[in-house]
PDB file of C-alpha atoms in Angstrom:
ATOM      1  CA  MET A   3     -15.385   2.317   1.911  1.00 93.00           C
ATOM      2  CA  ALA A   4     -12.157   0.532   2.788  1.00 97.00           C
ATOM      3  CA  VAL A   5      -8.916   2.473   2.496  1.00 98.00           C
ATOM      4  CA  LEU A   6      -5.554   0.937   1.616  1.00 98.00           C
ATOM      5  CA  PHE A   7      -2.338   2.827   2.318  1.00 98.00           C
ATOM      6  CA  ASP A   8       1.128   2.504   0.919  1.00 98.00           C
ATOM      7  CA  LEU A   9       3.713   2.696   3.710  1.00 97.00           C
ATOM      8  CA  ASP A  10       6.924   4.363   2.531  1.00 95.00           C
ATOM      9  CA  GLY A  11       6.295   7.905   1.361  1.00 94.00           C
ATOM     10  CA  VAL A  12       2.651   7.950   2.455  1.00 98.00           C
ATOM     11  CA  LEU A  13       2.390   6.943   6.095  1.00 98.00           C
ATOM     12  CA  VAL A  14       6.067   7.416   6.897  1.00 97.00           C
ATOM     13  CA  ASP A  15       9.122   9.297   5.696  1.00 96.00           C
ATOM     14  CA  SER A  16      11.622   6.489   5.184  1.00 93.00           C
ATOM     15  CA  ARG A  17      14.136   8.396   3.095  1.00 93.00           C
ATOM     16  CA  ALA A  18      16.822   8.701   5.777  1.00 95.00           C
ATOM     17  CA  ALA A  19      16.503   5.042   6.790  1.00 95.00           C
ATOM     18  CA  PHE A  20      16.616   3.867   3.185  1.00 94.00           C
ATOM     19  CA  LEU A  21      19.519   6.054   2.129  1.00 95.00           C
ATOM     20  CA  ASN A  22      21.622   5.282   5.191  1.00 96.00           C
ATOM     21  CA  SER A  23      21.027   1.547   4.736  1.00 97.00           C
ATOM     22  CA  MET A  24      21.799   1.696   1.017  1.00 96.00           C
ATOM     23  CA  GLU A  25      25.058   3.545   1.500  1.00 96.00           C
ATOM     24  CA  LEU A  26      26.212   0.895   3.962  1.00 97.00           C
ATOM     25  CA  ALA A  27      25.067  -1.920   1.667  1.00 97.00           C
ATOM     26  CA  LEU A  28      26.877  -0.526  -1.366  1.00 96.00           C
ATOM     27  CA  ALA A  29      30.071  -0.125   0.643  1.00 96.00           C
ATOM     28  CA  GLN A  30      29.734  -3.644   2.058  1.00 97.00           C
ATOM     29  CA  LEU A  31      29.609  -5.094  -1.465  1.00 96.00           C
ATOM     30  CA  ASP A  32      32.428  -2.833  -2.753  1.00 95.00           C
ATOM     31  CA  LEU A  33      30.004  -1.182  -5.166  1.00 94.00           C
ATOM     32  CA  ALA A  34      30.527   2.431  -6.146  1.00 93.00           C
ATOM     33  CA  PRO A  35      28.633   4.936  -4.008  1.00 94.00           C
ATOM     34  CA  ARG A  36      25.684   6.585  -5.735  1.00 94.00           C
ATOM     35  CA  PRO A  37      24.326  10.119  -5.400  1.00 94.00           C
ATOM     36  CA  ARG A  38      21.278  10.173  -3.179  1.00 92.00           C
ATOM     37  CA  GLU A  39      19.094  11.423  -6.030  1.00 91.00           C
ATOM     38  CA  GLU A  40      19.856   8.164  -7.874  1.00 93.00           C
ATOM     39  CA  LEU A  41      18.904   6.062  -4.854  1.00 95.00           C
ATOM     40  CA  LEU A  42      15.586   7.712  -3.953  1.00 91.00           C
ATOM     41  CA  PRO A  43      13.601   6.285  -6.922  1.00 89.00           C
ATOM     42  CA  CYS A  44      14.253   2.809  -5.460  1.00 91.00           C
ATOM     43  CA  ILE A  45      11.787   3.644  -2.673  1.00 87.00           C
ATOM     44  CA  GLY A  46       8.378   2.320  -3.630  1.00 79.00           C
ATOM     45  CA  PRO A  47       8.768  -0.420  -6.244  1.00 81.00           C
ATOM     46  CA  PRO A  48       9.663  -4.019  -5.334  1.00 82.00           C
ATOM     47  CA  LEU A  49      13.370  -4.152  -4.440  1.00 87.00           C
ATOM     48  CA  LYS A  50      14.271  -6.522  -7.266  1.00 89.00           C
ATOM     49  CA  LEU A  51      12.893  -4.042  -9.774  1.00 89.00           C
ATOM     50  CA  GLY A  52      14.325  -0.928  -8.154  1.00 91.00           C
ATOM     51  CA  PHE A  53      17.764  -2.395  -7.473  1.00 95.00           C
ATOM     52  CA  SER A  54      18.089  -3.982 -10.918  1.00 94.00           C
ATOM     53  CA  GLN A  55      17.332  -0.594 -12.470  1.00 94.00           C
ATOM     54  CA  LEU A  56      19.874   1.037 -10.170  1.00 95.00           C
ATOM     55  CA  LEU A  57      22.546  -1.465 -11.216  1.00 95.00           C
ATOM     56  CA  GLN A  58      21.367  -1.333 -14.850  1.00 94.00           C
ATOM     57  CA  THR A  59      20.995  -5.092 -15.055  1.00 95.00           C
ATOM     58  CA  ASP A  60      18.381  -7.864 -15.114  1.00 93.00           C
ATOM     59  CA  THR A  61      16.391  -8.826 -12.024  1.00 91.00           C
ATOM     60  CA  ASP A  62      18.020 -12.286 -11.988  1.00 90.00           C
ATOM     61  CA  ASP A  63      21.561 -10.859 -11.762  1.00 94.00           C
ATOM     62  CA  PRO A  64      23.148 -12.270  -8.546  1.00 94.00           C
ATOM     63  CA  ARG A  65      24.342  -8.772  -7.667  1.00 95.00           C
ATOM     64  CA  VAL A  66      20.731  -7.689  -7.227  1.00 94.00           C
ATOM     65  CA  ASP A  67      20.032 -10.389  -4.630  1.00 93.00           C
ATOM     66  CA  ALA A  68      23.322  -9.617  -2.894  1.00 96.00           C
ATOM     67  CA  LEU A  69      22.426  -5.935  -2.658  1.00 96.00           C
ATOM     68  CA  ILE A  70      18.956  -6.762  -1.339  1.00 94.00           C
ATOM     69  CA  ALA A  71      20.435  -8.988   1.368  1.00 94.00           C
ATOM     70  CA  ALA A  72      23.019  -6.390   2.402  1.00 97.00           C
ATOM     71  CA  TYR A  73      20.433  -3.609   2.417  1.00 95.00           C
ATOM     72  CA  ARG A  74      18.001  -5.625   4.534  1.00 93.00           C
ATOM     73  CA  HIS A  75      20.746  -6.505   7.012  1.00 95.00           C
ATOM     74  CA  HIS A  76      21.315  -2.820   7.777  1.00 96.00           C
ATOM     75  CA  TYR A  77      17.692  -1.719   7.360  1.00 93.00           C
ATOM     76  CA  ALA A  78      16.432  -4.139  10.022  1.00 91.00           C
ATOM     77  CA  THR A  79      17.816  -1.887  12.751  1.00 93.00           C
ATOM     78  CA  ILE A  80      18.183   1.478  11.006  1.00 95.00           C
ATOM     79  CA  SER A  81      14.498   1.551   9.985  1.00 93.00           C
ATOM     80  CA  LEU A  82      13.414   1.591  13.611  1.00 92.00           C
ATOM     81  CA  THR A  83      15.507   4.652  14.465  1.00 94.00           C
ATOM     82  CA  ASP A  84      15.640   6.717  11.264  1.00 96.00           C
ATOM     83  CA  THR A  85      12.007   6.517  10.052  1.00 97.00           C
ATOM     84  CA  THR A  86       9.466   9.184  10.998  1.00 97.00           C
ATOM     85  CA  VAL A  87       5.689   9.468  10.670  1.00 98.00           C
ATOM     86  CA  ALA A  88       4.637  11.843   7.909  1.00 97.00           C
ATOM     87  CA  PRO A  89       3.196  15.048   9.452  1.00 97.00           C
ATOM     88  CA  GLY A  90      -0.585  14.985   9.669  1.00 98.00           C
ATOM     89  CA  VAL A  91      -0.915  11.228   9.098  1.00 98.00           C
ATOM     90  CA  PRO A  92      -2.097  10.198  12.603  1.00 97.00           C
ATOM     91  CA  GLU A  93      -4.827  12.835  12.513  1.00 97.00           C
ATOM     92  CA  ALA A  94      -5.890  11.778   9.024  1.00 97.00           C
ATOM     93  CA  LEU A  95      -6.110   8.130  10.066  1.00 98.00           C
ATOM     94  CA  ARG A  96      -8.300   8.985  13.046  1.00 96.00           C
ATOM     95  CA  ALA A  97     -10.607  11.018  10.784  1.00 94.00           C
ATOM     96  CA  LEU A  98     -11.290   8.094   8.436  1.00 95.00           C
ATOM     97  CA  ASP A  99     -14.158   5.698   9.112  1.00 89.00           C
ATOM     98  CA  GLY A 100     -14.274   2.185   7.761  1.00 91.00           C
ATOM     99  CA  PRO A 101     -11.678  -0.572   7.580  1.00 97.00           C
ATOM    100  CA  LYS A 102      -8.096   0.327   6.759  1.00 98.00           C
ATOM    101  CA  ALA A 103      -5.141  -1.726   5.542  1.00 98.00           C
ATOM    102  CA  VAL A 104      -1.521  -1.254   4.584  1.00 98.00           C
ATOM    103  CA  ALA A 105      -0.441  -2.540   1.167  1.00 98.00           C
ATOM    104  CA  THR A 106       3.313  -2.105   0.894  1.00 96.00           C
ATOM    105  CA  SER A 107       6.182  -3.463  -1.170  1.00 91.00           C
ATOM    106  CA  LYS A 108       8.208  -3.463   2.041  1.00 90.00           C
ATOM    107  CA  PRO A 109       8.455  -7.053   3.331  1.00 90.00           C
ATOM    108  CA  HIS A 110       5.894  -7.836   6.014  1.00 93.00           C
ATOM    109  CA  HIS A 111       8.845  -8.839   8.235  1.00 91.00           C
ATOM    110  CA  PHE A 112       9.878  -5.153   8.363  1.00 92.00           C
ATOM    111  CA  ALA A 113       6.493  -3.449   7.982  1.00 95.00           C
ATOM    112  CA  GLU A 114       4.894  -4.896  11.119  1.00 96.00           C
ATOM    113  CA  PRO A 115       7.602  -3.880  13.642  1.00 95.00           C
ATOM    114  CA  LEU A 116       7.983  -0.471  11.998  1.00 96.00           C
ATOM    115  CA  LEU A 117       4.262   0.294  12.280  1.00 97.00           C
ATOM    116  CA  ARG A 118       4.311  -0.795  15.913  1.00 97.00           C
ATOM    117  CA  ALA A 119       7.406   1.273  16.724  1.00 95.00           C
ATOM    118  CA  LEU A 120       5.765   4.354  15.220  1.00 96.00           C
ATOM    119  CA  GLU A 121       2.449   3.653  17.025  1.00 97.00           C
ATOM    120  CA  LEU A 122       0.468   3.323  13.791  1.00 98.00           C
ATOM    121  CA  ARG A 123      -0.337  -0.398  13.825  1.00 98.00           C
ATOM    122  CA  GLU A 124      -3.585  -0.001  15.770  1.00 97.00           C
ATOM    123  CA  HIS A 125      -5.197   1.818  12.847  1.00 98.00           C
ATOM    124  CA  PHE A 126      -5.033  -1.142  10.463  1.00 98.00           C
ATOM    125  CA  ALA A 127      -6.966  -4.377  10.315  1.00 98.00           C
ATOM    126  CA  VAL A 128      -4.558  -5.841   7.744  1.00 98.00           C
ATOM    127  CA  VAL A 129      -0.904  -5.290   6.875  1.00 98.00           C
ATOM    128  CA  ALA A 130      -0.038  -6.822   3.506  1.00 98.00           C
ATOM    129  CA  GLY A 131       3.553  -6.989   2.331  1.00 95.00           C
ATOM    130  CA  PRO A 132       5.613  -9.633   0.519  1.00 92.00           C
ATOM    131  CA  GLU A 133       7.494 -12.325   2.378  1.00 89.00           C
ATOM    132  CA  LEU A 134      11.276 -12.000   2.493  1.00 82.00           C
ATOM    133  CA  ASP A 135      11.666 -14.777  -0.077  1.00 74.00           C
ATOM    134  CA  ALA A 136       8.970 -13.483  -2.429  1.00 57.00           C
ATOM    135  CA  GLN A 137      10.186 -13.197  -5.997  1.00 66.00           C
ATOM    136  CA  ALA A 138       9.334  -9.659  -7.059  1.00 71.00           C
ATOM    137  CA  GLU A 139       5.701  -9.612  -5.953  1.00 86.00           C
ATOM    138  CA  THR A 140       3.959  -6.844  -7.854  1.00 91.00           C
ATOM    139  CA  LYS A 141       2.089  -4.054  -6.120  1.00 95.00           C
ATOM    140  CA  ALA A 142      -1.087  -5.314  -7.759  1.00 96.00           C
ATOM    141  CA  GLN A 143      -0.621  -8.700  -6.064  1.00 95.00           C
ATOM    142  CA  THR A 144      -0.003  -7.042  -2.698  1.00 96.00           C
ATOM    143  CA  ILE A 145      -3.130  -4.938  -3.062  1.00 98.00           C
ATOM    144  CA  THR A 146      -5.132  -8.043  -3.961  1.00 97.00           C
ATOM    145  CA  ARG A 147      -4.013  -9.707  -0.721  1.00 96.00           C
ATOM    146  CA  ALA A 148      -4.888  -6.609   1.300  1.00 98.00           C
ATOM    147  CA  LEU A 149      -8.380  -6.504  -0.203  1.00 98.00           C
ATOM    148  CA  THR A 150      -8.839 -10.218   0.452  1.00 97.00           C
ATOM    149  CA  GLY A 151      -7.716  -9.782   4.046  1.00 97.00           C
ATOM    150  CA  LEU A 152     -10.245  -6.996   4.571  1.00 96.00           C
ATOM    151  CA  GLY A 153     -12.964  -8.864   2.714  1.00 96.00           C
ATOM    152  CA  ALA A 154     -13.594  -5.646   0.785  1.00 89.00           C
ATOM    153  CA  ALA A 155     -14.324  -4.956  -2.852  1.00 84.00           C
ATOM    154  CA  HIS A 156     -15.279  -1.266  -2.514  1.00 93.00           C
ATOM    155  CA  ALA A 157     -11.992   0.404  -1.632  1.00 97.00           C
ATOM    156  CA  VAL A 158      -9.493   3.120  -2.524  1.00 98.00           C
ATOM    157  CA  MET A 159      -5.687   3.015  -2.561  1.00 98.00           C
ATOM    158  CA  ILE A 160      -3.535   5.864  -1.211  1.00 98.00           C
ATOM    159  CA  GLY A 161      -0.075   5.986  -2.777  1.00 98.00           C
ATOM    160  CA  ASP A 162       2.804   8.186  -3.840  1.00 97.00           C
ATOM    161  CA  ARG A 163       4.207   6.285  -6.850  1.00 95.00           C
ATOM    162  CA  SER A 164       2.960   5.124 -10.237  1.00 96.00           C
ATOM    163  CA  PHE A 165       3.185   1.519  -8.966  1.00 94.00           C
ATOM    164  CA  ASP A 166       0.408   2.280  -6.475  1.00 97.00           C
ATOM    165  CA  VAL A 167      -1.852   3.715  -9.180  1.00 98.00           C
ATOM    166  CA  VAL A 168      -1.224   0.851 -11.602  1.00 97.00           C
ATOM    167  CA  GLY A 169      -1.695  -1.752  -8.867  1.00 97.00           C
ATOM    168  CA  ALA A 170      -4.946  -0.183  -7.696  1.00 98.00           C
ATOM    169  CA  HIS A 171      -6.394   0.010 -11.196  1.00 98.00           C
ATOM    170  CA  ALA A 172      -5.386  -3.627 -11.849  1.00 98.00           C
ATOM    171  CA  ASN A 173      -7.664  -4.486  -8.924  1.00 98.00           C
ATOM    172  CA  GLY A 174     -10.485  -2.299 -10.185  1.00 97.00           C
ATOM    173  CA  ILE A 175     -10.201   0.344  -7.457  1.00 98.00           C
ATOM    174  CA  PRO A 176      -9.288   4.062  -7.641  1.00 98.00           C
ATOM    175  CA  CYS A 177      -6.074   5.569  -6.315  1.00 98.00           C
ATOM    176  CA  VAL A 178      -5.482   8.875  -4.555  1.00 98.00           C
ATOM    177  CA  GLY A 179      -1.942  10.103  -5.211  1.00 98.00           C
ATOM    178  CA  VAL A 180      -0.110  12.085  -2.533  1.00 98.00           C
ATOM    179  CA  THR A 181       2.635  14.603  -3.204  1.00 98.00           C
ATOM    180  CA  TRP A 182       4.496  14.467   0.128  1.00 97.00           C
ATOM    181  CA  GLY A 183       6.192  11.188  -0.790  1.00 94.00           C
ATOM    182  CA  ILE A 184       8.805  10.181  -3.354  1.00 91.00           C
ATOM    183  CA  GLY A 185       6.802  10.361  -6.574  1.00 91.00           C
ATOM    184  CA  SER A 186       6.096  13.657  -8.309  1.00 94.00           C
ATOM    185  CA  ARG A 187       2.716  15.062  -9.291  1.00 97.00           C
ATOM    186  CA  ALA A 188       3.728  14.490 -12.915  1.00 98.00           C
ATOM    187  CA  GLU A 189       4.406  10.795 -12.239  1.00 97.00           C
ATOM    188  CA  LEU A 190       1.044  10.380 -10.538  1.00 98.00           C
ATOM    189  CA  GLU A 191      -0.823  12.229 -13.282  1.00 98.00           C
ATOM    190  CA  GLN A 192       0.852  10.204 -16.010  1.00 98.00           C
ATOM    191  CA  ALA A 193      -0.059   6.978 -14.227  1.00 98.00           C
ATOM    192  CA  GLY A 194      -3.705   8.066 -14.094  1.00 98.00           C
ATOM    193  CA  ALA A 195      -4.254   8.834 -10.406  1.00 98.00           C
ATOM    194  CA  ASP A 196      -7.958   9.441  -9.780  1.00 98.00           C
ATOM    195  CA  ALA A 197      -7.216  12.318  -7.404  1.00 98.00           C
ATOM    196  CA  ILE A 198      -4.071  14.006  -6.072  1.00 98.00           C
ATOM    197  CA  VAL A 199      -3.727  15.660  -2.665  1.00 98.00           C
ATOM    198  CA  GLU A 200      -0.942  17.683  -1.100  1.00 98.00           C
ATOM    199  CA  HIS A 201      -1.577  17.103   2.623  1.00 98.00           C
ATOM    200  CA  PRO A 202      -3.053  14.284   4.717  1.00 98.00           C
ATOM    201  CA  ASP A 203      -5.896  16.512   5.902  1.00 97.00           C
ATOM    202  CA  GLN A 204      -7.225  16.457   2.317  1.00 98.00           C
ATOM    203  CA  LEU A 205      -7.536  12.664   2.183  1.00 98.00           C
ATOM    204  CA  ALA A 206     -10.978  12.333   3.760  1.00 97.00           C
ATOM    205  CA  ALA A 207     -12.582  14.737   1.283  1.00 97.00           C
ATOM    206  CA  ALA A 208     -10.906  13.083  -1.713  1.00 97.00           C
ATOM    207  CA  ILE A 209     -12.061   9.645  -0.555  1.00 97.00           C
ATOM    208  CA  ARG A 210     -15.640  10.871  -0.075  1.00 95.00           C
ATOM    209  CA  VAL A 211     -15.715  12.169  -3.652  1.00 95.00           C
ATOM    210  CA  LEU A 212     -14.385   8.891  -5.049  1.00 95.00           C
ATOM    211  CA  SER A 213     -16.817   6.836  -2.962  1.00 90.00           C
ATOM    212  CA  ARG A 214     -19.719   8.633  -4.639  1.00 85.00           C
ATOM    213  CA  ALA A 215     -18.314   8.190  -8.149  1.00 74.00           C
TER     214      ALA A 215
END
């Protein structure tokens, strides 16, 4: 059974890198600073969606694109120094047989160097993420590309947000929700996660159960 992983909040803790980059981006654009608890929900969904919700505007508002550009300018370097691997993830990856892929809303341009810097890239046959100029690619579309790249139909998605669950189900595959990321257990349950685990060492067992379902 193939296993697809979200990146931010599942494989890595990107909160510090995201928040530090966002604070610089907001200041650069002379936008009011936001409490960190308002910024954290932007981790996970496509940036156009998350940032438009943050600014309480439409996705085609020019301010959204300006904030994305400013954020990415700072994140390109900050991500490589302020991101850490989630505890227990390397061991969990080594314990899983079968092909593995990353399906992330983070642009591929950033995902590849980050995975290499954190010494995780070797675990994955495919890394799927939108191009920098992609117009709000949905998580379902990203997951579709990851599955196509693996040549797999029998797979499971591992994610921490409702977007991961919805995207997995749109592709006809189950999703294991994890609670060490950004999303809450309540968010994952409401989205219909097929299983929920609290630590990476529980992933293998949850995947085995779903593979027999």
